Short mmCIF file of C-alpha atoms in Angstrom, two decimals:
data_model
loop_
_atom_site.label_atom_id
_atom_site.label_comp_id
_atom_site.label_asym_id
_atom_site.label_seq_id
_atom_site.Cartn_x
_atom_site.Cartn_y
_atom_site.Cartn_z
CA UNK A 1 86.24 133.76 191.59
CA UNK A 2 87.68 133.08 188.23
CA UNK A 3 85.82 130.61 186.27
CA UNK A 4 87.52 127.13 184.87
CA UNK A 5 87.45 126.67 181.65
CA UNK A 6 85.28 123.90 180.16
CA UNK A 7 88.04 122.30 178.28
CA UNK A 8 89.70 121.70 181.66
CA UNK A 9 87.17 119.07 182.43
CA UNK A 10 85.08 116.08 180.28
CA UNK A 11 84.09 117.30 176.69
CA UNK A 12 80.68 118.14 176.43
CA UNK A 13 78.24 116.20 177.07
CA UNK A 14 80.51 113.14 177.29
CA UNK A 15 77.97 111.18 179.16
CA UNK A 16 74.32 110.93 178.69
CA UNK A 17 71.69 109.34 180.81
CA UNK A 18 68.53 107.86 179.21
CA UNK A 19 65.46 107.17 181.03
CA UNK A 20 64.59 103.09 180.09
CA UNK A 21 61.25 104.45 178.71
CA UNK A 22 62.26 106.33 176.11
CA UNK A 23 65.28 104.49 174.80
CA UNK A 24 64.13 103.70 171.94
CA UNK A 25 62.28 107.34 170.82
CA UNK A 26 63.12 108.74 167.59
CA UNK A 27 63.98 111.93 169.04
CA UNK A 28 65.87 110.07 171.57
CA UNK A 29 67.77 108.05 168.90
CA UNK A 30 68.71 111.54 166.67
CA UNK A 31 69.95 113.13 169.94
CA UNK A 32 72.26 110.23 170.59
CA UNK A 33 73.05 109.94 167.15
CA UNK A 34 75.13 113.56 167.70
CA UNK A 35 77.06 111.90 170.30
CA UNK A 36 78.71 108.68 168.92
CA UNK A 37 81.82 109.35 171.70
CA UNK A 38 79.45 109.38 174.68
CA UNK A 39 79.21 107.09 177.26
CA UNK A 40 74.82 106.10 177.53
CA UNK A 41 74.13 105.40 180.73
CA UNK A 42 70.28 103.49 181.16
CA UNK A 43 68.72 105.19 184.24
CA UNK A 44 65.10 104.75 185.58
CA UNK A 45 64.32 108.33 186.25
CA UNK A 46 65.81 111.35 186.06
CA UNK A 47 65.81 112.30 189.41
CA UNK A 48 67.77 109.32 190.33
CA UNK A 49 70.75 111.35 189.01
CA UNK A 50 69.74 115.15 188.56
CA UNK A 51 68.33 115.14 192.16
CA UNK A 52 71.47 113.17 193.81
CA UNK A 53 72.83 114.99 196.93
CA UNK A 54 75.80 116.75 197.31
CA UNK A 55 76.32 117.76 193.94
CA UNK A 56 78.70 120.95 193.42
CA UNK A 57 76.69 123.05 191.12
CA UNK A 58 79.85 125.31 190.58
CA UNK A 59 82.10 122.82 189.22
CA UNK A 60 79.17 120.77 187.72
CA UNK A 61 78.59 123.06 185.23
CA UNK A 62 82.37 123.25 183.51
CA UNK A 63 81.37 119.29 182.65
CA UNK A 64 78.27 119.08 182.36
CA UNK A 65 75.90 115.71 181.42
CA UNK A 66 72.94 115.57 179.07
CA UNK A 67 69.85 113.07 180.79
CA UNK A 68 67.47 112.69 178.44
CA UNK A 69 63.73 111.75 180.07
CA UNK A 70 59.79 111.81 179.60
CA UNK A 71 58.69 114.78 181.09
CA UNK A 72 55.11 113.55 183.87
CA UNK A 73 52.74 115.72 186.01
CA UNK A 74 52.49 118.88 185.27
CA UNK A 75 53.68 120.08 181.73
CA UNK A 76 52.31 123.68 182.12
CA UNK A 77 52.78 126.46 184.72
CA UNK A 78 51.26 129.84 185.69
CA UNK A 79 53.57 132.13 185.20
CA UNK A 80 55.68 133.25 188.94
CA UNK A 81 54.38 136.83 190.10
CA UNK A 82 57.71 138.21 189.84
CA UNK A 83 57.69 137.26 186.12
CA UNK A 84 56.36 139.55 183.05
CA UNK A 85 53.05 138.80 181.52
CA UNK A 86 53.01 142.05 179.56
CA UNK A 87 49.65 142.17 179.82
CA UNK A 88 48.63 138.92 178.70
CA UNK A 89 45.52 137.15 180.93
CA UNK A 90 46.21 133.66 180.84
CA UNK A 91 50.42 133.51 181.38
CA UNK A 92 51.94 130.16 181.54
CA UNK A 93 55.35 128.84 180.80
CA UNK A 94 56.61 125.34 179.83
CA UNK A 95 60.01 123.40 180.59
CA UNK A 96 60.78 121.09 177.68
CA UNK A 97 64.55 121.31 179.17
CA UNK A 98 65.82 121.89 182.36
CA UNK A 99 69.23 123.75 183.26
CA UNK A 100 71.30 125.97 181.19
CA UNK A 101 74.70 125.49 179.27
CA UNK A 102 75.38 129.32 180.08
CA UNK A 103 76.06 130.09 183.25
CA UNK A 104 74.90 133.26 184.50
CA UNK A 105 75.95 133.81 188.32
CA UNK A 106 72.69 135.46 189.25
CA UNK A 107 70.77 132.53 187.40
CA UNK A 108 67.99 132.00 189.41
CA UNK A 109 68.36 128.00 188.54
CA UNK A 110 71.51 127.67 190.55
CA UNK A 111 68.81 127.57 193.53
CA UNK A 112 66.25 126.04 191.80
CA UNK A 113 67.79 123.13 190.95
CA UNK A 114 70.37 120.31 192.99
CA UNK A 115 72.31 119.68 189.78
CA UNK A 116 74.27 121.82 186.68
CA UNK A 117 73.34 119.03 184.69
CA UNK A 118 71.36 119.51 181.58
CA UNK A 119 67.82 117.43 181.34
CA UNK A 120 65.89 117.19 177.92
CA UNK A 121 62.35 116.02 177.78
CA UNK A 122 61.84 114.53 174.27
CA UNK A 123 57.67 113.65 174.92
CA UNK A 124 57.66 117.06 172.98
CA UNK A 125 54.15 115.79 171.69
CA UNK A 126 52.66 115.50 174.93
CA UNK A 127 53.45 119.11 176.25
CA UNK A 128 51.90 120.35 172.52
CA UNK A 129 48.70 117.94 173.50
CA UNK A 130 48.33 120.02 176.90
CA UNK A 131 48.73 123.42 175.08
CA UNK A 132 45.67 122.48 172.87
CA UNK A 133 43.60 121.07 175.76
CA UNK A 134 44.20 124.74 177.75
CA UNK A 135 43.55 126.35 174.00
CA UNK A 136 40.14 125.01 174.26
CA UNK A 137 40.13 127.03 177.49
CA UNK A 138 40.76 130.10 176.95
CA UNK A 139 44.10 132.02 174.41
CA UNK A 140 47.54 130.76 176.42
CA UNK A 141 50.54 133.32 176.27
CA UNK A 142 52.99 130.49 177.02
CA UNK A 143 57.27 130.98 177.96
CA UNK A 144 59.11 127.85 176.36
CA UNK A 145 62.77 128.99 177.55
CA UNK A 146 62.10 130.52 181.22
CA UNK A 147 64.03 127.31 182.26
CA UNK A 148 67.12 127.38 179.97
CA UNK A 149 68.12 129.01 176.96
CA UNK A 150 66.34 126.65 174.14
CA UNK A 151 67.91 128.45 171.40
CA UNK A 152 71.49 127.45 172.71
CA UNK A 153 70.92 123.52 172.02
CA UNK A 154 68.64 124.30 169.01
CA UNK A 155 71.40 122.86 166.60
CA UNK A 156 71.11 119.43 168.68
CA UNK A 157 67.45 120.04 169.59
CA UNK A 158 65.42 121.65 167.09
CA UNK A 159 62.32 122.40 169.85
CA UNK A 160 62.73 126.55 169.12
CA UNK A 161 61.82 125.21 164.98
CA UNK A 162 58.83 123.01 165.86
CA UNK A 163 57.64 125.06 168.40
CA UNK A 164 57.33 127.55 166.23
CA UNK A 165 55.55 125.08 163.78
CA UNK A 166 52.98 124.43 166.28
CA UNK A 167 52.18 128.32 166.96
CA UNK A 168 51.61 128.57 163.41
CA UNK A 169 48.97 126.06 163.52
CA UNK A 170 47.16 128.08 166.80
CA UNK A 171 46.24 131.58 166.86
CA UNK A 172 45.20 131.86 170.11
CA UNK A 173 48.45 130.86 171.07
CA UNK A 174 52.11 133.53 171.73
CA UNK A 175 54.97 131.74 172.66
CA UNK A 176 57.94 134.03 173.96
CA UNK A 177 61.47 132.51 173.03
CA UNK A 178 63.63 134.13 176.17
CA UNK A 179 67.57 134.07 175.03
CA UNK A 180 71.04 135.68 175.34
CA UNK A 181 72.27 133.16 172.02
CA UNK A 182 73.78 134.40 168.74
CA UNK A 183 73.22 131.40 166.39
CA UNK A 184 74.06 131.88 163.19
CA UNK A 185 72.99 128.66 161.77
CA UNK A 186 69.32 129.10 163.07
CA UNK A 187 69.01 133.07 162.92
CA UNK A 188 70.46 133.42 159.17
CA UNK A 189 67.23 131.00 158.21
CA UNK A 190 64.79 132.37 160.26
CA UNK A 191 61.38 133.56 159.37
CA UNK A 192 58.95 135.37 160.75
CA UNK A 193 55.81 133.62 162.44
CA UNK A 194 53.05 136.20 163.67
CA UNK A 195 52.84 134.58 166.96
CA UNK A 196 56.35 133.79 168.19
CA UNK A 197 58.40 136.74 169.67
CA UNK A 198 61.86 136.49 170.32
CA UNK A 199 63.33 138.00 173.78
CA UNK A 200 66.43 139.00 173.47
CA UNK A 201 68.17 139.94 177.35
CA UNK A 202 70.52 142.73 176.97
CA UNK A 203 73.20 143.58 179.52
CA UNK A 204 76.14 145.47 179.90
CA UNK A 205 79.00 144.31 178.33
CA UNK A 206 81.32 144.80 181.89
CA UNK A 207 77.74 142.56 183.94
CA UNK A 208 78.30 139.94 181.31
CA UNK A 209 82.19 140.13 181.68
CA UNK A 210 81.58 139.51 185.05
CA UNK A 211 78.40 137.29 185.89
CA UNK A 212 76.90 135.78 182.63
CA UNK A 213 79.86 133.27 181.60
CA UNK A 214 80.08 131.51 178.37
CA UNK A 215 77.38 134.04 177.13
CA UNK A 216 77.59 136.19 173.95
CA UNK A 217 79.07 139.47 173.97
CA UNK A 218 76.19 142.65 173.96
CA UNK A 219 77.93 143.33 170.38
CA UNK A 220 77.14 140.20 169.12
CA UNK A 221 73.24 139.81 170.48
CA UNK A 222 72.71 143.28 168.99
CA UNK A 223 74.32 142.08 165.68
CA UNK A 224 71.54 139.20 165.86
CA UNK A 225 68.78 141.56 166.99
CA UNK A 226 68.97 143.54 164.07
CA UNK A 227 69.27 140.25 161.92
CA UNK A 228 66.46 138.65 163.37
CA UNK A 229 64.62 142.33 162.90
CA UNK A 230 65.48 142.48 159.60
CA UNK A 231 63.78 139.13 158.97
CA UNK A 232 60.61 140.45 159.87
CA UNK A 233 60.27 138.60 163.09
CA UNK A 234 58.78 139.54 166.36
CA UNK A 235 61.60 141.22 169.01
CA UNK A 236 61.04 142.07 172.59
CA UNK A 237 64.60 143.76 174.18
CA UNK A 238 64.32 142.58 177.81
CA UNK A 239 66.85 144.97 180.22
CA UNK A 240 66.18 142.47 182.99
CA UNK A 241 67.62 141.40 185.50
CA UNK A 242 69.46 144.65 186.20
CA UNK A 243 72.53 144.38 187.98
CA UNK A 244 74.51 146.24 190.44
CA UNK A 245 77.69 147.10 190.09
CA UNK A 246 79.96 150.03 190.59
CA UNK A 247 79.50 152.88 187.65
CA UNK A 248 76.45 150.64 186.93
CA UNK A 249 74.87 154.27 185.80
CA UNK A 250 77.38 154.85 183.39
CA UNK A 251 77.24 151.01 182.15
CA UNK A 252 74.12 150.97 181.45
CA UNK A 253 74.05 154.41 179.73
CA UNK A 254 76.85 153.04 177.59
CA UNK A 255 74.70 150.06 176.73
CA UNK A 256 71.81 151.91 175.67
CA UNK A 257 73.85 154.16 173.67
CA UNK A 258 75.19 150.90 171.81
CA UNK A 259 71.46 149.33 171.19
CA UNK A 260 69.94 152.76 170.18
CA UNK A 261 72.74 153.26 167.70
CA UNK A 262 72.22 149.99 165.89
CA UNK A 263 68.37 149.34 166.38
CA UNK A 264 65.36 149.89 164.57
CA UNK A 265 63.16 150.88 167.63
CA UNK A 266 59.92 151.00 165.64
CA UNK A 267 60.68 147.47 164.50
CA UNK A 268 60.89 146.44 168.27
CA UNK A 269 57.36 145.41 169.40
CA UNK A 270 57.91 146.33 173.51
CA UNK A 271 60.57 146.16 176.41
CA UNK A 272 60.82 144.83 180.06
CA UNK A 273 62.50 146.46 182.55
CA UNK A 274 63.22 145.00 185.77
CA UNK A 275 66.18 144.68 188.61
CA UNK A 276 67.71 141.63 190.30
CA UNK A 277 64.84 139.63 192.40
CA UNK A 278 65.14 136.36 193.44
CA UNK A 279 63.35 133.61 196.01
CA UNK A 280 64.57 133.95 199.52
CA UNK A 281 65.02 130.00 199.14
CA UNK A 282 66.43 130.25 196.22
CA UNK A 283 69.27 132.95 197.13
CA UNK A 284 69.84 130.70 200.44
CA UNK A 285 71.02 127.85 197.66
CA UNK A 286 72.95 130.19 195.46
CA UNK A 287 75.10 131.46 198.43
CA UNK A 288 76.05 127.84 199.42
CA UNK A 289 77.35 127.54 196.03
CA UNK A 290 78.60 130.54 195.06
CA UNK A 291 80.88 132.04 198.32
CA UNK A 292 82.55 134.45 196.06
CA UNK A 293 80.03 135.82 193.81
CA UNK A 294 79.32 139.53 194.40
CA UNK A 295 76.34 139.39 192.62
CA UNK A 296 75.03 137.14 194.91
CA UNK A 297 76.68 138.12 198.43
CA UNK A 298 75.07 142.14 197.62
CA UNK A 299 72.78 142.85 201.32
CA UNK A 300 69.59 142.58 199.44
CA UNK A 301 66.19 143.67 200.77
CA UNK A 302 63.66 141.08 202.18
CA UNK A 303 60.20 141.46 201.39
CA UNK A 304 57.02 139.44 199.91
CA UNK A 305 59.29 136.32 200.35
CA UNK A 306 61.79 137.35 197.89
CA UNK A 307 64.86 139.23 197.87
CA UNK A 308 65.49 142.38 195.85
CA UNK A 309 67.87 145.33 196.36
CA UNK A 310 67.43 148.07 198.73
CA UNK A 311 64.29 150.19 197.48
CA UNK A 312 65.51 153.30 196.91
CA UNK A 313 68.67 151.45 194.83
CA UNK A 314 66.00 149.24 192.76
CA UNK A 315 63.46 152.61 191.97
CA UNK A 316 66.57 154.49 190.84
CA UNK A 317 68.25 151.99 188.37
CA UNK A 318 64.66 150.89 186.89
CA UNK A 319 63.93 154.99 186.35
CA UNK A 320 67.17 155.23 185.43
CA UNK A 321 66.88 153.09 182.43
CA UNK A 322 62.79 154.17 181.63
CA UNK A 323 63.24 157.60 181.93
CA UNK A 324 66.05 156.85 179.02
CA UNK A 325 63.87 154.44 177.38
CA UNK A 326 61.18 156.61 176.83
CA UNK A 327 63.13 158.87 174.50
CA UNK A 328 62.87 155.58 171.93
CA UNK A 329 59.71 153.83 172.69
CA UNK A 330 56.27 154.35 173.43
CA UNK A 331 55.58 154.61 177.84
CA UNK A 332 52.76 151.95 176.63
CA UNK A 333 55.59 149.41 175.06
CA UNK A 334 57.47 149.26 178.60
CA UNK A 335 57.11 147.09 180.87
CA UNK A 336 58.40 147.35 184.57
CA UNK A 337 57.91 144.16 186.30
CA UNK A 338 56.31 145.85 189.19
CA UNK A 339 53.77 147.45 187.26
#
């Protein structure tokens, strides 16, 4: 199904939804500030809009809204078992944003969430406050973009930038910055911090012709890789998910002969590996909303409540890739997901 283009719909972000209790927060106020066209809508909660029913998730997302909101309960996770720790004991991730302005057909929040709608929690403060309580704990290897792509709103945000000025202040603390963006207004001033690593996904340039819309071209993330490299800061290359399609040997061949031509792999400090997995709840959501999408209509294999392709098709595309892999990089520095 050919996607819409955004410019056929509202401009971006042309409404915005702010939760009565933080109306009048400063980083609620510079947000708005960016958006003097909008239309502000005063909402009690969040949910009273994200979680409406019937929302089209498909056609959401060529319009979407920004809702702006304190973010309550929990503010930390364990990381999901079908999730990368890379060795790291004590694995959590964060969502200081919900939702995604990329849209990535095998995005595992199409079935997470009810809405293509973009929330922002700006009680930044609060989240940092837990990290320090669990720091008292025990070291925290903590995600801040498993949940969206942070670094795509940075330029309205700024969380990637003062998350990275808290890490600074905690050395028991490694925050991993997941992200498919190209900024050039954040990567050209970027500087290393010693515990921040950037994870850059990679995919073939015909998977994210296909299934990762709106998203940088693999030209331009490897362009930034070796920018952000050449800054001196922390890189993880992350070849996950893996997706099927047909020639997907020769696709992914051709991809790795484009990185390995244009990378530094000493200056690259590990890599995940993993193919397409998803919740079986999750993939039951996507399907309603995506009829068309073949990424999400392959016959998957059931098993430990999530899907994943057929076994013999998931061993030979991950080998596929190590076995490759290992040619660049030490066995130690890659990490299969099922390992």
């Amino acid at each position: 199904m050919k996607k819409l283009k955004r410019d056929y719909f509202n401009p971006f972000f042309s409404h915005i939804y702010v939760e009565k209790r933080i109306r009048n927060h400063s980083r609620t106020q510079n947000i708005l500030a960016q958006f003097p066209s909008a239309s502000v809508i005063e909402i009690g909660h969040y949910k009273d809009v994200f979680c409406r029913s019937k929302q089209n998730i498909s056609l959401q997302h060529n319009s979407q809204n920004l809702i702006l909101a304190a973010k309550q309960g929990n503010l930390l996770y364990k990381g999901a078992p079908v999730c990368q720790s890379f060795g790291n004991p004590h694995f959590y991730y964060t969502s200081c944003m919900m939702n995604c302005v990329f849209d990535c057909e095998y995005c595992y929040l199409k079935g997470m969430y009810p809405s293509s709608n973009i929330v922002v929690f700006v009680n930044l403060e609060e989240i940092f406050a837990e990290v320090e309580r669990m720091l008292n704990v025990h070291p925290l290897y903590l995600c801040i973009s498993y949940d969206t792509d942070l670094l795509a709103l940075e330029e309205i945000l700024g969380y990637v930038r003062q998350w990275c000025l808290f890490a600074e202040k905690h050395k028991d603390l490694k925050i991993e910055i997941r992200t498919k963006c190209v900024s050039q207004t954040y990567f050209k001033n970027v500087r290393p911090v010693s515990n921040a690593i950037y994870a850059f996904t990679l995919s073939p340039q015909a998977v994210i012709e296909a299934y990762e819309h709106y998203t940088p071209s693999l030209q331009k993330r490897i362009f930034c890789i070796k920018e952000v490299i050449r800054a001196g800061c922390l890189v993880r290359l992350c070849f996950d998910p893996m997706i099927y399609l047909p020639k997907w040997e020769k696709h992914y061949g051709d991809m790795l002969t484009q990185v390995c031509t244009s990378i530094d792999w000493n200056k690259v400090i590990d890599v995940s590996v993993g193919s397409f997995r998803i919740s079986q709840d999750y993939l039951k959501k996507m399907r309603k909303q995506e009829p068309d999408s073949a990424v999400v209509w392959f016959p998957f294999q059931r098993g430990d409540g999530y899907y994943h392709y057929p076994d013999v098709l998931m061993e030979e595309m991950e080998r596929f890739l190590v076995t490759k892999l290992e040619s660049k990089i030490s066995k130690e520095k890659i990490f299969r997901w099922r390992e």
